[in-house]
PDB file of C-alpha atoms in Angstrom:
ATOM      1  CA  ASN A   1     -84.261 158.586 100.829  1.00 74.00           C
ATOM      2  CA  PHE A   2     -85.553 155.457  99.096  1.00 79.00           C
ATOM      3  CA  GLU A   3     -87.950 154.365 101.850  1.00 80.00           C
ATOM      4  CA  LYS A   4     -89.600 157.798 101.902  1.00 81.00           C
ATOM      5  CA  TRP A   5     -89.869 157.832  98.104  1.00 80.00           C
ATOM      6  CA  GLN A   6     -91.276 154.286  97.961  1.00 82.00           C
ATOM      7  CA  THR A   7     -93.900 154.971 100.650  1.00 82.00           C
ATOM      8  CA  ARG A   8     -95.096 158.138  98.943  1.00 82.00           C
ATOM      9  CA  ARG A   9     -95.243 156.519  95.503  1.00 82.00           C
ATOM     10  CA  LYS A  10     -97.485 153.782  96.895  1.00 81.00           C
ATOM     11  CA  MET A  11     -99.726 156.425  98.445  1.00 80.00           C
ATOM     12  CA  LEU A  12     -99.961 158.434  95.228  1.00 79.00           C
ATOM     13  CA  THR A  13    -100.398 155.647  92.657  1.00 79.00           C
ATOM     14  CA  PRO A  14    -104.218 155.371  93.110  1.00 74.00           C
ATOM     15  CA  GLY A  15    -104.467 159.062  92.240  1.00 72.00           C
ATOM     16  CA  PHE A  16    -103.461 158.313  88.664  1.00 76.00           C
ATOM     17  CA  HIS A  17    -106.292 155.888  88.012  1.00 76.00           C
ATOM     18  CA  TYR A  18    -108.145 156.491  84.739  1.00 79.00           C
ATOM     19  CA  ASP A  19    -111.377 157.416  86.538  1.00 78.00           C
ATOM     20  CA  ILE A  20    -109.545 160.106  88.518  1.00 77.00           C
ATOM     21  CA  LEU A  21    -107.842 161.604  85.443  1.00 80.00           C
ATOM     22  CA  LYS A  22    -110.785 161.388  83.026  1.00 83.00           C
ATOM     23  CA  PRO A  23    -112.649 164.517  84.289  1.00 81.00           C
ATOM     24  CA  TYR A  24    -109.563 166.613  83.526  1.00 85.00           C
ATOM     25  CA  VAL A  25    -109.848 166.123  79.753  1.00 88.00           C
ATOM     26  CA  SER A  26    -112.266 169.056  79.405  1.00 89.00           C
ATOM     27  CA  LEU A  27    -109.896 171.202  81.491  1.00 88.00           C
ATOM     28  CA  TYR A  28    -106.976 170.277  79.228  1.00 90.00           C
ATOM     29  CA  ASN A  29    -109.079 171.246  76.206  1.00 92.00           C
ATOM     30  CA  ASP A  30    -109.975 174.641  77.684  1.00 92.00           C
ATOM     31  CA  ILE A  31    -106.319 175.398  78.447  1.00 92.00           C
ATOM     32  CA  VAL A  32    -105.225 174.355  74.948  1.00 93.00           C
ATOM     33  CA  GLU A  33    -107.891 176.640  73.459  1.00 94.00           C
ATOM     34  CA  VAL A  34    -106.192 179.609  75.161  1.00 92.00           C
ATOM     35  CA  PHE A  35    -102.893 178.565  73.572  1.00 92.00           C
ATOM     36  CA  LEU A  36    -104.472 178.185  70.122  1.00 92.00           C
ATOM     37  CA  ASP A  37    -106.102 181.615  70.427  1.00 92.00           C
ATOM     38  CA  LYS A  38    -102.664 183.129  71.143  1.00 89.00           C
ATOM     39  CA  CYS A  39    -101.208 181.428  68.059  1.00 89.00           C
ATOM     40  CA  GLU A  40    -104.140 182.640  65.955  1.00 90.00           C
ATOM     41  CA  ARG A  41    -103.625 186.243  67.084  1.00 89.00           C
ATOM     42  CA  LYS A  42     -99.916 186.054  66.222  1.00 88.00           C
ATOM     43  CA  LEU A  43    -100.743 184.831  62.712  1.00 88.00           C
ATOM     44  CA  GLN A  44    -103.318 187.601  62.287  1.00 90.00           C
ATOM     45  CA  ASN A  45    -100.647 190.118  63.308  1.00 89.00           C
ATOM     46  CA  GLY A  46     -98.485 188.949  60.414  1.00 87.00           C
ATOM     47  CA  GLU A  47     -96.123 186.553  62.190  1.00 84.00           C
ATOM     48  CA  THR A  48     -95.256 183.705  59.826  1.00 81.00           C
ATOM     49  CA  VAL A  49     -92.877 181.848  62.162  1.00 81.00           C
ATOM     50  CA  ILE A  50     -93.925 181.195  65.754  1.00 81.00           C
ATOM     51  CA  SER A  51     -91.501 180.109  68.454  1.00 81.00           C
ATOM     52  CA  VAL A  52     -93.811 177.985  70.563  1.00 85.00           C
ATOM     53  CA  PHE A  53     -91.572 176.848  73.417  1.00 87.00           C
ATOM     54  CA  GLU A  54     -92.323 179.707  75.818  1.00 85.00           C
ATOM     55  CA  ASP A  55     -96.070 179.537  75.121  1.00 88.00           C
ATOM     56  CA  ILE A  56     -96.063 175.742  75.465  1.00 91.00           C
ATOM     57  CA  THR A  57     -94.229 176.096  78.779  1.00 88.00           C
ATOM     58  CA  LEU A  58     -96.963 178.437  80.015  1.00 88.00           C
ATOM     59  CA  LEU A  59     -99.580 175.986  78.731  1.00 91.00           C
ATOM     60  CA  THR A  60     -98.109 173.040  80.657  1.00 90.00           C
ATOM     61  CA  LEU A  61     -97.618 175.222  83.736  1.00 87.00           C
ATOM     62  CA  ASP A  62    -101.279 176.260  83.516  1.00 89.00           C
ATOM     63  CA  VAL A  63    -102.298 172.588  83.319  1.00 90.00           C
ATOM     64  CA  MET A  64    -100.136 171.650  86.305  1.00 86.00           C
ATOM     65  CA  LEU A  65    -101.313 174.534  88.496  1.00 86.00           C
ATOM     66  CA  GLN A  66    -104.984 173.821  87.836  1.00 86.00           C
ATOM     67  CA  CYS A  67    -104.671 170.032  88.164  1.00 84.00           C
ATOM     68  CA  VAL A  68    -102.320 170.020  91.145  1.00 82.00           C
ATOM     69  CA  CYS A  69    -103.985 172.657  93.303  1.00 82.00           C
ATOM     70  CA  SER A  70    -106.935 174.109  91.350  1.00 81.00           C
ATOM     71  CA  TYR A  71    -104.947 177.357  91.099  1.00 81.00           C
ATOM     72  CA  LYS A  72    -106.198 179.474  88.185  1.00 83.00           C
ATOM     73  CA  SER A  73    -103.342 181.854  87.467  1.00 81.00           C
ATOM     74  CA  ASP A  74    -104.230 182.978  83.914  1.00 83.00           C
ATOM     75  CA  CYS A  75    -100.491 182.634  83.291  1.00 84.00           C
ATOM     76  CA  GLN A  76    -101.015 182.125  79.550  1.00 85.00           C
ATOM     77  CA  ILE A  77    -102.667 185.502  79.101  1.00 81.00           C
ATOM     78  CA  GLY A  78     -99.584 187.366  80.282  1.00 67.00           C
ATOM     79  CA  ASP A  79    -101.255 190.628  81.288  1.00 63.00           C
ATOM     80  CA  LYS A  80    -101.244 189.844  85.004  1.00 61.00           C
ATOM     81  CA  VAL A  81     -98.034 189.430  87.002  1.00 64.00           C
ATOM     82  CA  ASP A  82     -98.379 186.483  89.386  1.00 77.00           C
ATOM     83  CA  LYS A  83     -95.488 186.119  91.830  1.00 85.00           C
ATOM     84  CA  TYR A  84     -96.121 182.379  92.251  1.00 84.00           C
ATOM     85  CA  VAL A  85     -95.977 181.788  88.478  1.00 83.00           C
ATOM     86  CA  ASN A  86     -92.914 184.025  88.162  1.00 86.00           C
ATOM     87  CA  ALA A  87     -91.171 182.093  90.934  1.00 88.00           C
ATOM     88  CA  VAL A  88     -91.831 178.784  89.150  1.00 86.00           C
ATOM     89  CA  LYS A  89     -90.589 180.155  85.820  1.00 84.00           C
ATOM     90  CA  GLU A  90     -87.463 181.771  87.287  1.00 90.00           C
ATOM     91  CA  ASN A  91     -86.457 178.719  89.292  1.00 89.00           C
ATOM     92  CA  SER A  92     -86.981 176.457  86.285  1.00 86.00           C
ATOM     93  CA  THR A  93     -84.473 178.604  84.385  1.00 89.00           C
ATOM     94  CA  LEU A  94     -82.090 178.782  87.362  1.00 92.00           C
ATOM     95  CA  THR A  95     -82.189 174.999  87.767  1.00 89.00           C
ATOM     96  CA  VAL A  96     -80.864 174.563  84.238  1.00 88.00           C
ATOM     97  CA  LYS A  97     -78.251 177.266  84.782  1.00 93.00           C
ATOM     98  CA  GLN A  98     -77.174 175.650  88.041  1.00 92.00           C
ATOM     99  CA  VAL A  99     -76.228 172.393  86.294  1.00 91.00           C
ATOM    100  CA  THR A 100     -74.838 173.873  83.054  1.00 93.00           C
ATOM    101  CA  PHE A 101     -72.730 176.779  84.384  1.00 95.00           C
ATOM    102  CA  ILE A 102     -69.617 175.024  85.689  1.00 94.00           C
ATOM    103  CA  PRO A 103     -68.817 177.352  88.648  1.00 95.00           C
ATOM    104  CA  TYR A 104     -72.375 176.809  89.947  1.00 94.00           C
ATOM    105  CA  LEU A 105     -71.646 173.098  90.342  1.00 94.00           C
ATOM    106  CA  ILE A 106     -69.795 174.206  93.484  1.00 93.00           C
ATOM    107  CA  LYS A 107     -72.813 174.823  95.719  1.00 92.00           C
ATOM    108  CA  PRO A 108     -71.367 177.609  97.936  1.00 94.00           C
ATOM    109  CA  ILE A 109     -70.552 179.641  94.798  1.00 95.00           C
ATOM    110  CA  PHE A 110     -74.120 179.251  93.539  1.00 95.00           C
ATOM    111  CA  TYR A 111     -75.687 180.055  96.920  1.00 93.00           C
ATOM    112  CA  LEU A 112     -73.604 183.243  97.303  1.00 95.00           C
ATOM    113  CA  SER A 113     -74.272 184.431  93.738  1.00 96.00           C
ATOM    114  CA  PRO A 114     -77.150 186.744  92.700  1.00 95.00           C
ATOM    115  CA  ASP A 115     -78.762 183.709  91.062  1.00 96.00           C
ATOM    116  CA  GLY A 116     -78.493 181.812  94.342  1.00 95.00           C
ATOM    117  CA  PHE A 117     -80.213 184.636  96.224  1.00 96.00           C
ATOM    118  CA  ALA A 118     -82.947 184.726  93.572  1.00 96.00           C
ATOM    119  CA  TRP A 119     -83.346 180.931  93.872  1.00 94.00           C
ATOM    120  CA  ARG A 120     -83.824 181.092  97.641  1.00 95.00           C
ATOM    121  CA  ARG A 121     -86.228 184.040  97.359  1.00 94.00           C
ATOM    122  CA  ASN A 122     -88.334 182.120  94.842  1.00 93.00           C
ATOM    123  CA  CYS A 123     -88.240 178.956  96.973  1.00 92.00           C
ATOM    124  CA  LYS A 124     -89.568 180.991  99.898  1.00 93.00           C
ATOM    125  CA  ILE A 125     -92.421 182.363  97.764  1.00 90.00           C
ATOM    126  CA  LEU A 126     -93.303 178.898  96.461  1.00 88.00           C
ATOM    127  CA  ARG A 127     -93.200 177.274  99.881  1.00 90.00           C
ATOM    128  CA  GLU A 128     -95.266 179.975 101.611  1.00 90.00           C
ATOM    129  CA  GLN A 129     -97.966 180.099  98.941  1.00 87.00           C
ATOM    130  CA  SER A 130     -98.104 176.308  98.576  1.00 87.00           C
ATOM    131  CA  MET A 131     -98.334 175.901 102.352  1.00 90.00           C
ATOM    132  CA  ALA A 132    -101.166 178.456 102.522  1.00 89.00           C
ATOM    133  CA  ILE A 133    -103.098 176.530  99.840  1.00 86.00           C
ATOM    134  CA  VAL A 134    -102.563 173.178 101.598  1.00 87.00           C
ATOM    135  CA  GLN A 135    -103.485 174.469 105.059  1.00 89.00           C
ATOM    136  CA  ALA A 136    -106.630 176.178 103.773  1.00 86.00           C
ATOM    137  CA  ARG A 137    -107.673 172.964 102.028  1.00 84.00           C
ATOM    138  CA  ARG A 138    -106.959 170.842 105.123  1.00 86.00           C
ATOM    139  CA  ASN A 139    -108.957 173.216 107.340  1.00 87.00           C
ATOM    140  CA  SER A 140    -111.840 172.979 104.888  1.00 82.00           C
ATOM    141  CA  LEU A 141    -111.628 169.188 105.026  1.00 81.00           C
ATOM    142  CA  ILE A 142    -111.595 169.200 108.844  1.00 82.00           C
ATOM    143  CA  LYS A 143    -114.722 171.382 108.939  1.00 83.00           C
ATOM    144  CA  ASP A 144    -116.527 169.191 106.397  1.00 79.00           C
ATOM    145  CA  PRO A 145    -115.047 165.709 105.733  1.00 74.00           C
ATOM    146  CA  ASN A 146    -117.352 165.361 102.708  1.00 74.00           C
ATOM    147  CA  THR A 147    -115.802 168.379 100.969  1.00 71.00           C
ATOM    148  CA  ILE A 148    -113.638 166.232  98.701  1.00 68.00           C
ATOM    149  CA  LEU A 149    -116.249 163.499  98.207  1.00 64.00           C
ATOM    150  CA  ASN A 150    -118.732 166.062  96.886  1.00 65.00           C
ATOM    151  CA  LYS A 151    -116.331 167.447  94.272  1.00 69.00           C
ATOM    152  CA  ASP A 152    -116.819 166.534  90.618  1.00 67.00           C
ATOM    153  CA  SER A 153    -113.082 165.935  90.252  1.00 70.00           C
ATOM    154  CA  LYS A 154    -110.209 165.708  92.694  1.00 76.00           C
ATOM    155  CA  ASP A 155    -107.025 167.689  92.245  1.00 81.00           C
ATOM    156  CA  PHE A 156    -103.594 166.514  93.353  1.00 82.00           C
ATOM    157  CA  ILE A 157    -103.889 168.136  96.793  1.00 84.00           C
ATOM    158  CA  ASP A 158    -107.183 166.333  97.416  1.00 84.00           C
ATOM    159  CA  ILE A 159    -105.445 163.035  96.675  1.00 83.00           C
ATOM    160  CA  LEU A 160    -102.489 163.885  98.912  1.00 84.00           C
ATOM    161  CA  LEU A 161    -104.739 164.970 101.798  1.00 84.00           C
ATOM    162  CA  THR A 162    -106.721 161.715 101.744  1.00 83.00           C
ATOM    163  CA  SER A 163    -103.878 159.271 100.996  1.00 83.00           C
ATOM    164  CA  LYS A 164    -102.785 156.892 103.764  1.00 82.00           C
ATOM    165  CA  ASP A 165     -99.824 154.555 104.043  1.00 80.00           C
ATOM    166  CA  SER A 166    -100.025 150.913 105.164  1.00 78.00           C
ATOM    167  CA  SER A 167    -100.066 152.078 108.785  1.00 82.00           C
ATOM    168  CA  GLY A 168    -102.958 154.471 108.196  1.00 82.00           C
ATOM    169  CA  ASN A 169    -100.798 157.593 108.424  1.00 83.00           C
ATOM    170  CA  GLY A 170    -101.278 160.494 106.030  1.00 85.00           C
ATOM    171  CA  LEU A 171     -98.835 163.083 104.740  1.00 86.00           C
ATOM    172  CA  THR A 172     -97.956 166.155 106.768  1.00 88.00           C
ATOM    173  CA  ASP A 173     -98.533 169.613 105.278  1.00 90.00           C
ATOM    174  CA  GLU A 174     -94.778 169.838 104.674  1.00 90.00           C
ATOM    175  CA  GLY A 175     -94.817 166.492 102.858  1.00 88.00           C
ATOM    176  CA  ILE A 176     -97.692 167.625 100.629  1.00 87.00           C
ATOM    177  CA  VAL A 177     -95.843 170.841  99.743  1.00 89.00           C
ATOM    178  CA  GLU A 178     -92.777 168.767  98.809  1.00 88.00           C
ATOM    179  CA  GLU A 179     -94.829 166.589  96.461  1.00 86.00           C
ATOM    180  CA  MET A 180     -96.573 169.630  94.955  1.00 84.00           C
ATOM    181  CA  THR A 181     -93.238 171.270  94.207  1.00 84.00           C
ATOM    182  CA  THR A 182     -91.828 168.081  92.693  1.00 83.00           C
ATOM    183  CA  PHE A 183     -94.788 167.652  90.356  1.00 81.00           C
ATOM    184  CA  LEU A 184     -94.861 171.306  89.305  1.00 80.00           C
ATOM    185  CA  PHE A 185     -91.199 171.436  88.338  1.00 78.00           C
ATOM    186  CA  ALA A 186     -90.795 167.906  87.012  1.00 77.00           C
ATOM    187  CA  GLY A 187     -94.155 168.007  85.258  1.00 79.00           C
ATOM    188  CA  HIS A 188     -94.416 171.256  83.340  1.00 84.00           C
ATOM    189  CA  ASP A 189     -90.878 171.854  82.045  1.00 81.00           C
ATOM    190  CA  THR A 190     -90.131 168.384  80.678  1.00 86.00           C
ATOM    191  CA  THR A 191     -93.598 168.073  79.145  1.00 89.00           C
ATOM    192  CA  ALA A 192     -93.175 171.474  77.484  1.00 90.00           C
ATOM    193  CA  SER A 193     -89.916 170.316  75.882  1.00 89.00           C
ATOM    194  CA  ALA A 194     -91.512 167.084  74.639  1.00 92.00           C
ATOM    195  CA  VAL A 195     -94.572 168.868  73.191  1.00 92.00           C
ATOM    196  CA  SER A 196     -92.437 171.580  71.550  1.00 91.00           C
ATOM    197  CA  TRP A 197     -90.201 169.023  69.851  1.00 92.00           C
ATOM    198  CA  THR A 198     -93.266 167.063  68.744  1.00 92.00           C
ATOM    199  CA  LEU A 199     -94.764 170.170  67.119  1.00 89.00           C
ATOM    200  CA  HIS A 200     -91.406 170.987  65.516  1.00 88.00           C
ATOM    201  CA  LEU A 201     -91.112 167.506  64.003  1.00 91.00           C
ATOM    202  CA  LEU A 202     -94.729 167.510  62.825  1.00 90.00           C
ATOM    203  CA  GLY A 203     -94.072 170.867  61.160  1.00 87.00           C
ATOM    204  CA  ILE A 204     -91.136 169.416  59.275  1.00 90.00           C
ATOM    205  CA  HIS A 205     -92.745 166.075  58.390  1.00 91.00           C
ATOM    206  CA  THR A 206     -96.176 167.279  57.283  1.00 89.00           C
ATOM    207  CA  LYS A 207     -97.273 163.846  55.991  1.00 89.00           C
ATOM    208  CA  TYR A 208     -97.686 162.720  59.601  1.00 89.00           C
ATOM    209  CA  GLN A 209    -100.123 165.525  60.456  1.00 85.00           C
ATOM    210  CA  THR A 210    -103.123 163.651  59.056  1.00 79.00           C
TER     211      THR A 210
END
């Protein structure tokens, strides 16, 4: 509802201040280096055309996971199967399918389909793992209130745990998980599309590369 959305946006806005985001620049650079190394290896293996969308999607997912909850999944490397990362990737694909496959616009049909079962299974994985991360972080904060203050940079969970509304009330663990999920899905997939199209256009119009 609008009131819930408005309250949470007011609580979260300070978390996007320049001074909060600035320490993440070095993290972004490190994550991009992994992507560039992958591209370099593909070129060395003789690939002359690289389809970057999947790798860019993993790049943006890596950024979101590390910035939202300091979760280092190594998802760009691809050698390790991470059920949390797989759940995010699968549900991103299923979300698109849900709105583009006409029968799935009827919710009971989607929910009773194999894709619907996969969606709910992935949602369960995401919720359980996100809740475990949030609860562990809150317990750490309860034991030592200076835990977040002593950090060099705050991640999204830190901001959510310390945010208060006008009445001095903070978010519940469930509310924090909801915001985490929203940022992960809304953040990595759309950004990946924008970056991929940007690279595509720069590849075509080379005069704008310098």
